[in-house]
Amino acid sequence: MGKCFSMTAQQPKPTPIPGVGVVIIDSRNRLLMVQRGQGAGVGLWAVPGGKVRWGETWREAARREALEETGLEVKIGPVVWVGEAVDPGQTPEWHFALVDFFAEVVGGELRAGDDAAKARWVPLNQIAEYPLVSTMRSLLDIL
């Protein structure tokens, strides 16, 4: 006879989803940014990034996300920022644990792709004019 499981057993509580961001500043002091086309922060601007896939390292995820969202091949550098984004609702619908990496462009051609509606180079002194995801404010404080 097999083990008997209670139908009233509690479901495991969800855990934060790991995510990455890619911080690329070019020689003209511009930050590569994307406008979110779907998901958390739709319509807002942020650095390229997304979820880490099962079996993928943080750096592999950062490289993949940069390519998918911007068309650019990048070399991933050191960690620049670590934080989290939590849905501000009474019962959060999402919670991301985030690691942002510095990176440099090594190939490709800039174009918006995947879940990015737009991709562009934004002068650092003009970023505050954009509607930003909440985590961008703390990232900008250290850039």
Short mmCIF file of N, CA and C in Angstrom, two decimals:
data_model
loop_
_atom_site.label_atom_id
_atom_site.label_comp_id
_atom_site.label_asym_id
_atom_site.label_seq_id
_atom_site.Cartn_x
_atom_site.Cartn_y
_atom_site.Cartn_z
N MET A 1 0.84 -1.17 0.00
CA MET A 1 0.00 0.00 0.00
C MET A 1 0.89 1.23 0.00
N GLY A 2 0.62 2.21 -0.87
CA GLY A 2 1.42 3.42 -0.99
C GLY A 2 1.17 4.39 0.14
N LYS A 3 2.00 5.38 0.21
CA LYS A 3 1.84 6.40 1.24
C LYS A 3 0.56 7.19 0.98
N CYS A 4 -0.04 7.62 2.02
CA CYS A 4 -1.27 8.39 1.92
C CYS A 4 -0.95 9.86 2.17
N PHE A 5 -1.34 10.72 1.27
CA PHE A 5 -1.09 12.15 1.41
C PHE A 5 -2.39 12.85 1.71
N SER A 6 -2.34 13.79 2.61
CA SER A 6 -3.53 14.56 2.97
C SER A 6 -3.86 15.54 1.86
N MET A 7 -5.11 15.62 1.54
CA MET A 7 -5.57 16.58 0.53
C MET A 7 -5.52 18.00 1.08
N THR A 8 -5.34 18.14 2.39
CA THR A 8 -5.28 19.46 2.99
C THR A 8 -3.85 19.91 3.25
N ALA A 9 -2.88 19.14 2.76
CA ALA A 9 -1.48 19.52 2.97
C ALA A 9 -1.22 20.89 2.35
N GLN A 10 -0.41 21.68 3.01
CA GLN A 10 -0.11 23.01 2.52
C GLN A 10 0.80 22.93 1.30
N GLN A 11 0.53 23.78 0.36
CA GLN A 11 1.40 23.90 -0.80
C GLN A 11 2.67 24.62 -0.37
N PRO A 12 3.81 24.27 -0.96
CA PRO A 12 5.03 24.99 -0.60
C PRO A 12 4.89 26.47 -0.95
N LYS A 13 5.45 27.31 -0.12
CA LYS A 13 5.40 28.75 -0.38
C LYS A 13 6.33 29.05 -1.56
N PRO A 14 5.92 29.96 -2.42
CA PRO A 14 6.79 30.32 -3.54
C PRO A 14 8.05 31.03 -3.06
N THR A 15 9.08 30.93 -3.83
CA THR A 15 10.34 31.61 -3.50
C THR A 15 10.62 32.65 -4.58
N PRO A 16 11.48 33.63 -4.28
CA PRO A 16 11.80 34.63 -5.30
C PRO A 16 12.38 33.98 -6.56
N ILE A 17 12.12 34.61 -7.68
CA ILE A 17 12.62 34.16 -8.98
C ILE A 17 13.95 34.85 -9.25
N PRO A 18 15.01 34.10 -9.58
CA PRO A 18 16.29 34.75 -9.88
C PRO A 18 16.25 35.47 -11.22
N GLY A 19 16.79 36.68 -11.24
CA GLY A 19 16.83 37.47 -12.46
C GLY A 19 18.14 38.22 -12.58
N VAL A 20 18.46 38.62 -13.80
CA VAL A 20 19.70 39.34 -14.07
C VAL A 20 19.41 40.63 -14.83
N GLY A 21 20.35 41.55 -14.72
CA GLY A 21 20.33 42.77 -15.51
C GLY A 21 21.71 42.99 -16.09
N VAL A 22 21.77 43.71 -17.21
CA VAL A 22 23.03 43.94 -17.90
C VAL A 22 23.24 45.45 -18.04
N VAL A 23 24.30 45.95 -17.42
CA VAL A 23 24.59 47.38 -17.38
C VAL A 23 25.73 47.66 -18.37
N ILE A 24 25.38 48.35 -19.45
CA ILE A 24 26.37 48.68 -20.48
C ILE A 24 26.39 50.19 -20.66
N ILE A 25 27.54 50.78 -20.39
CA ILE A 25 27.72 52.21 -20.59
C ILE A 25 28.76 52.37 -21.70
N ASP A 26 28.40 53.10 -22.76
CA ASP A 26 29.31 53.23 -23.89
C ASP A 26 30.28 54.40 -23.70
N SER A 27 31.17 54.60 -24.68
CA SER A 27 32.20 55.63 -24.60
C SER A 27 31.63 57.05 -24.63
N ARG A 28 30.35 57.18 -25.00
CA ARG A 28 29.69 58.50 -25.03
C ARG A 28 28.87 58.74 -23.76
N ASN A 29 29.12 57.92 -22.72
CA ASN A 29 28.45 58.04 -21.43
C ASN A 29 26.94 57.84 -21.54
N ARG A 30 26.55 56.84 -22.32
CA ARG A 30 25.15 56.47 -22.48
C ARG A 30 24.94 55.07 -21.95
N LEU A 31 23.78 54.86 -21.33
CA LEU A 31 23.40 53.56 -20.79
C LEU A 31 22.44 52.88 -21.75
N LEU A 32 22.68 51.61 -22.02
CA LEU A 32 21.77 50.84 -22.86
C LEU A 32 20.53 50.49 -22.05
N MET A 33 19.36 50.88 -22.55
CA MET A 33 18.11 50.64 -21.84
C MET A 33 17.07 50.04 -22.77
N VAL A 34 16.13 49.32 -22.17
CA VAL A 34 15.02 48.74 -22.92
C VAL A 34 13.71 49.14 -22.25
N GLN A 35 12.68 49.26 -23.06
CA GLN A 35 11.34 49.47 -22.53
C GLN A 35 10.68 48.10 -22.45
N ARG A 36 10.18 47.75 -21.27
CA ARG A 36 9.55 46.45 -21.06
C ARG A 36 8.28 46.35 -21.90
N GLY A 37 8.17 45.26 -22.65
CA GLY A 37 7.01 45.05 -23.52
C GLY A 37 5.97 44.14 -22.90
N GLN A 38 6.33 43.44 -21.83
CA GLN A 38 5.39 42.53 -21.16
C GLN A 38 5.91 42.20 -19.77
N GLY A 39 5.07 41.58 -18.97
CA GLY A 39 5.46 41.14 -17.63
C GLY A 39 5.54 42.29 -16.64
N ALA A 40 6.28 42.05 -15.55
CA ALA A 40 6.43 43.06 -14.50
C ALA A 40 7.08 44.32 -15.09
N GLY A 41 6.50 45.46 -14.83
CA GLY A 41 7.06 46.72 -15.31
C GLY A 41 6.79 47.02 -16.76
N VAL A 42 5.77 46.43 -17.35
CA VAL A 42 5.46 46.68 -18.76
C VAL A 42 5.32 48.19 -19.00
N GLY A 43 5.97 48.68 -20.07
CA GLY A 43 5.93 50.09 -20.43
C GLY A 43 7.02 50.92 -19.76
N LEU A 44 7.67 50.37 -18.75
CA LEU A 44 8.72 51.10 -18.04
C LEU A 44 10.09 50.76 -18.62
N TRP A 45 11.07 51.60 -18.32
CA TRP A 45 12.42 51.43 -18.84
C TRP A 45 13.35 50.85 -17.79
N ALA A 46 14.30 50.03 -18.26
CA ALA A 46 15.28 49.38 -17.38
C ALA A 46 16.47 48.95 -18.21
N VAL A 47 17.48 48.43 -17.53
CA VAL A 47 18.57 47.80 -18.28
C VAL A 47 18.04 46.47 -18.81
N PRO A 48 18.64 45.95 -19.89
CA PRO A 48 18.19 44.65 -20.39
C PRO A 48 18.37 43.57 -19.32
N GLY A 49 17.48 42.61 -19.32
CA GLY A 49 17.60 41.53 -18.36
C GLY A 49 16.37 40.65 -18.33
N GLY A 50 16.41 39.67 -17.45
CA GLY A 50 15.27 38.76 -17.34
C GLY A 50 15.59 37.62 -16.38
N LYS A 51 14.79 36.58 -16.48
CA LYS A 51 14.87 35.44 -15.58
C LYS A 51 16.03 34.52 -15.93
N VAL A 52 16.60 33.93 -14.88
CA VAL A 52 17.61 32.89 -15.05
C VAL A 52 16.88 31.58 -15.29
N ARG A 53 17.29 30.85 -16.32
CA ARG A 53 16.68 29.55 -16.62
C ARG A 53 17.33 28.44 -15.80
N TRP A 54 16.58 27.37 -15.60
CA TRP A 54 17.09 26.21 -14.87
C TRP A 54 18.36 25.71 -15.54
N GLY A 55 19.43 25.51 -14.76
CA GLY A 55 20.70 24.99 -15.27
C GLY A 55 21.61 26.04 -15.87
N GLU A 56 21.18 27.28 -15.89
CA GLU A 56 21.94 28.38 -16.48
C GLU A 56 22.62 29.16 -15.36
N THR A 57 23.86 29.58 -15.56
CA THR A 57 24.52 30.41 -14.55
C THR A 57 24.00 31.84 -14.67
N TRP A 58 24.27 32.65 -13.64
CA TRP A 58 23.86 34.06 -13.67
C TRP A 58 24.47 34.76 -14.89
N ARG A 59 25.75 34.51 -15.14
CA ARG A 59 26.45 35.18 -16.25
C ARG A 59 25.92 34.70 -17.61
N GLU A 60 25.65 33.41 -17.73
CA GLU A 60 25.07 32.90 -18.98
C GLU A 60 23.71 33.54 -19.23
N ALA A 61 22.92 33.68 -18.18
CA ALA A 61 21.60 34.30 -18.31
C ALA A 61 21.75 35.76 -18.74
N ALA A 62 22.70 36.47 -18.17
CA ALA A 62 22.91 37.88 -18.53
C ALA A 62 23.29 38.01 -20.00
N ARG A 63 24.20 37.16 -20.45
CA ARG A 63 24.63 37.19 -21.86
C ARG A 63 23.45 36.89 -22.78
N ARG A 64 22.67 35.86 -22.45
CA ARG A 64 21.52 35.49 -23.27
C ARG A 64 20.47 36.60 -23.30
N GLU A 65 20.14 37.14 -22.14
CA GLU A 65 19.12 38.18 -22.08
C GLU A 65 19.53 39.42 -22.87
N ALA A 66 20.80 39.81 -22.77
CA ALA A 66 21.27 40.97 -23.55
C ALA A 66 21.08 40.72 -25.04
N LEU A 67 21.46 39.54 -25.50
CA LEU A 67 21.31 39.21 -26.92
C LEU A 67 19.85 39.18 -27.34
N GLU A 68 19.00 38.52 -26.54
CA GLU A 68 17.59 38.41 -26.90
C GLU A 68 16.89 39.77 -26.93
N GLU A 69 17.19 40.62 -25.96
CA GLU A 69 16.46 41.89 -25.85
C GLU A 69 17.04 43.01 -26.70
N THR A 70 18.34 42.93 -27.04
CA THR A 70 18.97 44.06 -27.74
C THR A 70 19.65 43.69 -29.05
N GLY A 71 19.84 42.40 -29.32
CA GLY A 71 20.57 41.99 -30.52
C GLY A 71 22.08 42.13 -30.38
N LEU A 72 22.56 42.50 -29.20
CA LEU A 72 23.98 42.72 -29.00
C LEU A 72 24.63 41.55 -28.26
N GLU A 73 25.80 41.16 -28.72
CA GLU A 73 26.60 40.15 -28.03
C GLU A 73 27.46 40.91 -27.02
N VAL A 74 27.52 40.40 -25.80
CA VAL A 74 28.24 41.12 -24.76
C VAL A 74 29.22 40.21 -24.02
N LYS A 75 30.23 40.84 -23.45
CA LYS A 75 31.17 40.17 -22.55
C LYS A 75 30.76 40.62 -21.15
N ILE A 76 30.42 39.66 -20.31
CA ILE A 76 29.94 39.96 -18.96
C ILE A 76 31.12 40.25 -18.03
N GLY A 77 31.00 41.33 -17.28
CA GLY A 77 32.01 41.75 -16.32
C GLY A 77 31.57 41.50 -14.89
N PRO A 78 32.04 42.34 -13.98
CA PRO A 78 31.74 42.14 -12.56
C PRO A 78 30.30 42.54 -12.19
N VAL A 79 29.88 42.07 -11.04
CA VAL A 79 28.58 42.44 -10.48
C VAL A 79 28.63 43.92 -10.10
N VAL A 80 27.58 44.65 -10.46
CA VAL A 80 27.51 46.06 -10.12
C VAL A 80 26.42 46.36 -9.09
N TRP A 81 25.39 45.53 -9.04
CA TRP A 81 24.25 45.81 -8.16
C TRP A 81 23.53 44.51 -7.84
N VAL A 82 23.08 44.37 -6.60
CA VAL A 82 22.27 43.23 -6.17
C VAL A 82 21.07 43.79 -5.42
N GLY A 83 19.90 43.29 -5.73
CA GLY A 83 18.70 43.77 -5.06
C GLY A 83 17.53 42.87 -5.33
N GLU A 84 16.35 43.42 -5.13
CA GLU A 84 15.14 42.66 -5.38
C GLU A 84 14.03 43.59 -5.82
N ALA A 85 13.06 43.00 -6.47
CA ALA A 85 11.85 43.70 -6.88
C ALA A 85 10.67 42.87 -6.40
N VAL A 86 9.80 43.49 -5.62
CA VAL A 86 8.64 42.80 -5.06
C VAL A 86 7.39 43.57 -5.44
N ASP A 87 6.41 42.87 -5.95
CA ASP A 87 5.11 43.46 -6.24
C ASP A 87 4.62 44.16 -4.98
N PRO A 88 4.25 45.45 -5.08
CA PRO A 88 3.85 46.20 -3.89
C PRO A 88 2.45 45.86 -3.38
N GLY A 89 1.74 44.97 -4.03
CA GLY A 89 0.38 44.62 -3.62
C GLY A 89 0.33 43.93 -2.27
N GLN A 90 -0.86 43.89 -1.67
CA GLN A 90 -1.08 43.25 -0.37
C GLN A 90 -0.60 41.80 -0.39
N THR A 91 -0.95 41.07 -1.45
CA THR A 91 -0.47 39.72 -1.66
C THR A 91 0.37 39.75 -2.94
N PRO A 92 1.70 39.81 -2.82
CA PRO A 92 2.55 39.98 -4.01
C PRO A 92 2.30 38.92 -5.08
N GLU A 93 2.23 39.37 -6.32
CA GLU A 93 2.08 38.48 -7.47
C GLU A 93 3.44 38.04 -8.01
N TRP A 94 4.48 38.82 -7.72
CA TRP A 94 5.82 38.49 -8.18
C TRP A 94 6.86 38.99 -7.19
N HIS A 95 8.02 38.31 -7.21
CA HIS A 95 9.16 38.67 -6.36
C HIS A 95 10.42 38.16 -7.05
N PHE A 96 11.30 39.09 -7.42
CA PHE A 96 12.53 38.74 -8.13
C PHE A 96 13.75 39.06 -7.27
N ALA A 97 14.70 38.15 -7.20
CA ALA A 97 16.02 38.38 -6.61
C ALA A 97 16.94 38.69 -7.79
N LEU A 98 17.57 39.87 -7.79
CA LEU A 98 18.25 40.37 -8.98
C LEU A 98 19.74 40.58 -8.78
N VAL A 99 20.50 40.27 -9.83
CA VAL A 99 21.93 40.54 -9.88
C VAL A 99 22.19 41.23 -11.22
N ASP A 100 22.74 42.44 -11.15
CA ASP A 100 23.10 43.19 -12.37
C ASP A 100 24.61 43.14 -12.57
N PHE A 101 25.01 42.93 -13.81
CA PHE A 101 26.42 42.85 -14.18
C PHE A 101 26.80 43.98 -15.12
N PHE A 102 28.01 44.51 -14.95
CA PHE A 102 28.57 45.36 -15.99
C PHE A 102 28.86 44.48 -17.19
N ALA A 103 28.79 45.04 -18.39
CA ALA A 103 29.12 44.28 -19.60
C ALA A 103 29.62 45.25 -20.66
N GLU A 104 30.26 44.69 -21.67
CA GLU A 104 30.68 45.49 -22.81
C GLU A 104 30.22 44.80 -24.09
N VAL A 105 29.89 45.61 -25.09
CA VAL A 105 29.42 45.08 -26.36
C VAL A 105 30.62 44.55 -27.15
N VAL A 106 30.47 43.32 -27.69
CA VAL A 106 31.53 42.72 -28.50
C VAL A 106 31.03 42.35 -29.90
N GLY A 107 29.75 42.59 -30.18
CA GLY A 107 29.23 42.28 -31.51
C GLY A 107 27.73 42.51 -31.58
N GLY A 108 27.19 42.26 -32.76
CA GLY A 108 25.75 42.40 -32.97
C GLY A 108 25.35 43.79 -33.41
N GLU A 109 24.05 43.95 -33.58
CA GLU A 109 23.49 45.23 -34.02
C GLU A 109 22.27 45.53 -33.14
N LEU A 110 22.19 46.76 -32.63
CA LEU A 110 21.12 47.12 -31.70
C LEU A 110 19.75 47.04 -32.36
N ARG A 111 18.86 46.29 -31.71
CA ARG A 111 17.45 46.17 -32.11
C ARG A 111 16.68 45.62 -30.91
N ALA A 112 15.45 46.06 -30.76
CA ALA A 112 14.61 45.53 -29.68
C ALA A 112 14.13 44.13 -30.06
N GLY A 113 14.13 43.23 -29.09
CA GLY A 113 13.67 41.87 -29.36
C GLY A 113 13.13 41.22 -28.10
N ASP A 114 12.62 40.00 -28.25
CA ASP A 114 12.07 39.21 -27.15
C ASP A 114 10.98 40.02 -26.46
N ASP A 115 11.09 40.26 -25.15
CA ASP A 115 10.04 41.00 -24.45
C ASP A 115 10.35 42.49 -24.30
N ALA A 116 11.34 43.00 -25.03
CA ALA A 116 11.65 44.43 -25.03
C ALA A 116 10.90 45.10 -26.19
N ALA A 117 10.11 46.12 -25.87
CA ALA A 117 9.37 46.86 -26.90
C ALA A 117 10.29 47.81 -27.66
N LYS A 118 11.27 48.41 -26.94
CA LYS A 118 12.22 49.35 -27.54
C LYS A 118 13.57 49.14 -26.88
N ALA A 119 14.63 49.47 -27.60
CA ALA A 119 15.99 49.44 -27.06
C ALA A 119 16.72 50.67 -27.57
N ARG A 120 17.41 51.37 -26.65
CA ARG A 120 18.14 52.56 -27.10
C ARG A 120 19.23 52.94 -26.09
N TRP A 121 20.18 53.71 -26.61
CA TRP A 121 21.24 54.27 -25.78
C TRP A 121 20.71 55.59 -25.22
N VAL A 122 20.76 55.73 -23.90
CA VAL A 122 20.23 56.91 -23.23
C VAL A 122 21.37 57.61 -22.48
N PRO A 123 21.60 58.91 -22.77
CA PRO A 123 22.63 59.63 -22.01
C PRO A 123 22.33 59.55 -20.51
N LEU A 124 23.36 59.31 -19.72
CA LEU A 124 23.17 59.16 -18.28
C LEU A 124 22.43 60.34 -17.66
N ASN A 125 22.67 61.54 -18.17
CA ASN A 125 22.02 62.72 -17.58
C ASN A 125 20.57 62.88 -18.03
N GLN A 126 20.06 61.97 -18.87
CA GLN A 126 18.66 62.06 -19.32
C GLN A 126 17.81 60.88 -18.83
N ILE A 127 18.41 59.94 -18.12
CA ILE A 127 17.68 58.74 -17.70
C ILE A 127 16.50 59.07 -16.80
N ALA A 128 16.67 60.06 -15.93
CA ALA A 128 15.60 60.42 -14.98
C ALA A 128 14.34 60.90 -15.70
N GLU A 129 14.43 61.28 -16.96
CA GLU A 129 13.27 61.74 -17.73
C GLU A 129 12.39 60.58 -18.19
N TYR A 130 12.87 59.36 -18.08
CA TYR A 130 12.14 58.17 -18.52
C TYR A 130 11.34 57.58 -17.37
N PRO A 131 10.19 56.96 -17.66
CA PRO A 131 9.49 56.21 -16.61
C PRO A 131 10.26 54.91 -16.37
N LEU A 132 10.79 54.75 -15.16
CA LEU A 132 11.70 53.66 -14.85
C LEU A 132 11.08 52.62 -13.93
N VAL A 133 11.55 51.37 -14.05
CA VAL A 133 11.19 50.36 -13.06
C VAL A 133 11.79 50.80 -11.73
N SER A 134 11.21 50.37 -10.64
CA SER A 134 11.62 50.86 -9.32
C SER A 134 13.08 50.57 -8.99
N THR A 135 13.62 49.47 -9.46
CA THR A 135 14.99 49.12 -9.11
C THR A 135 16.03 49.99 -9.81
N MET A 136 15.63 50.67 -10.88
CA MET A 136 16.59 51.51 -11.60
C MET A 136 17.10 52.66 -10.74
N ARG A 137 16.29 53.16 -9.84
CA ARG A 137 16.70 54.29 -8.99
C ARG A 137 17.92 53.93 -8.14
N SER A 138 17.90 52.76 -7.52
CA SER A 138 19.04 52.38 -6.68
C SER A 138 20.26 52.02 -7.52
N LEU A 139 20.05 51.49 -8.72
CA LEU A 139 21.18 51.23 -9.62
C LEU A 139 21.82 52.54 -10.04
N LEU A 140 21.00 53.53 -10.38
CA LEU A 140 21.53 54.82 -10.82
C LEU A 140 22.32 55.51 -9.72
N ASP A 141 21.94 55.27 -8.46
CA ASP A 141 22.65 55.88 -7.34
C ASP A 141 24.11 55.44 -7.29
N ILE A 142 24.44 54.29 -7.83
CA ILE A 142 25.83 53.82 -7.76
C ILE A 142 26.57 53.94 -9.09
N LEU A 143 25.89 54.35 -10.15
CA LEU A 143 26.58 54.52 -11.44
C LEU A 143 27.29 55.85 -11.52
#
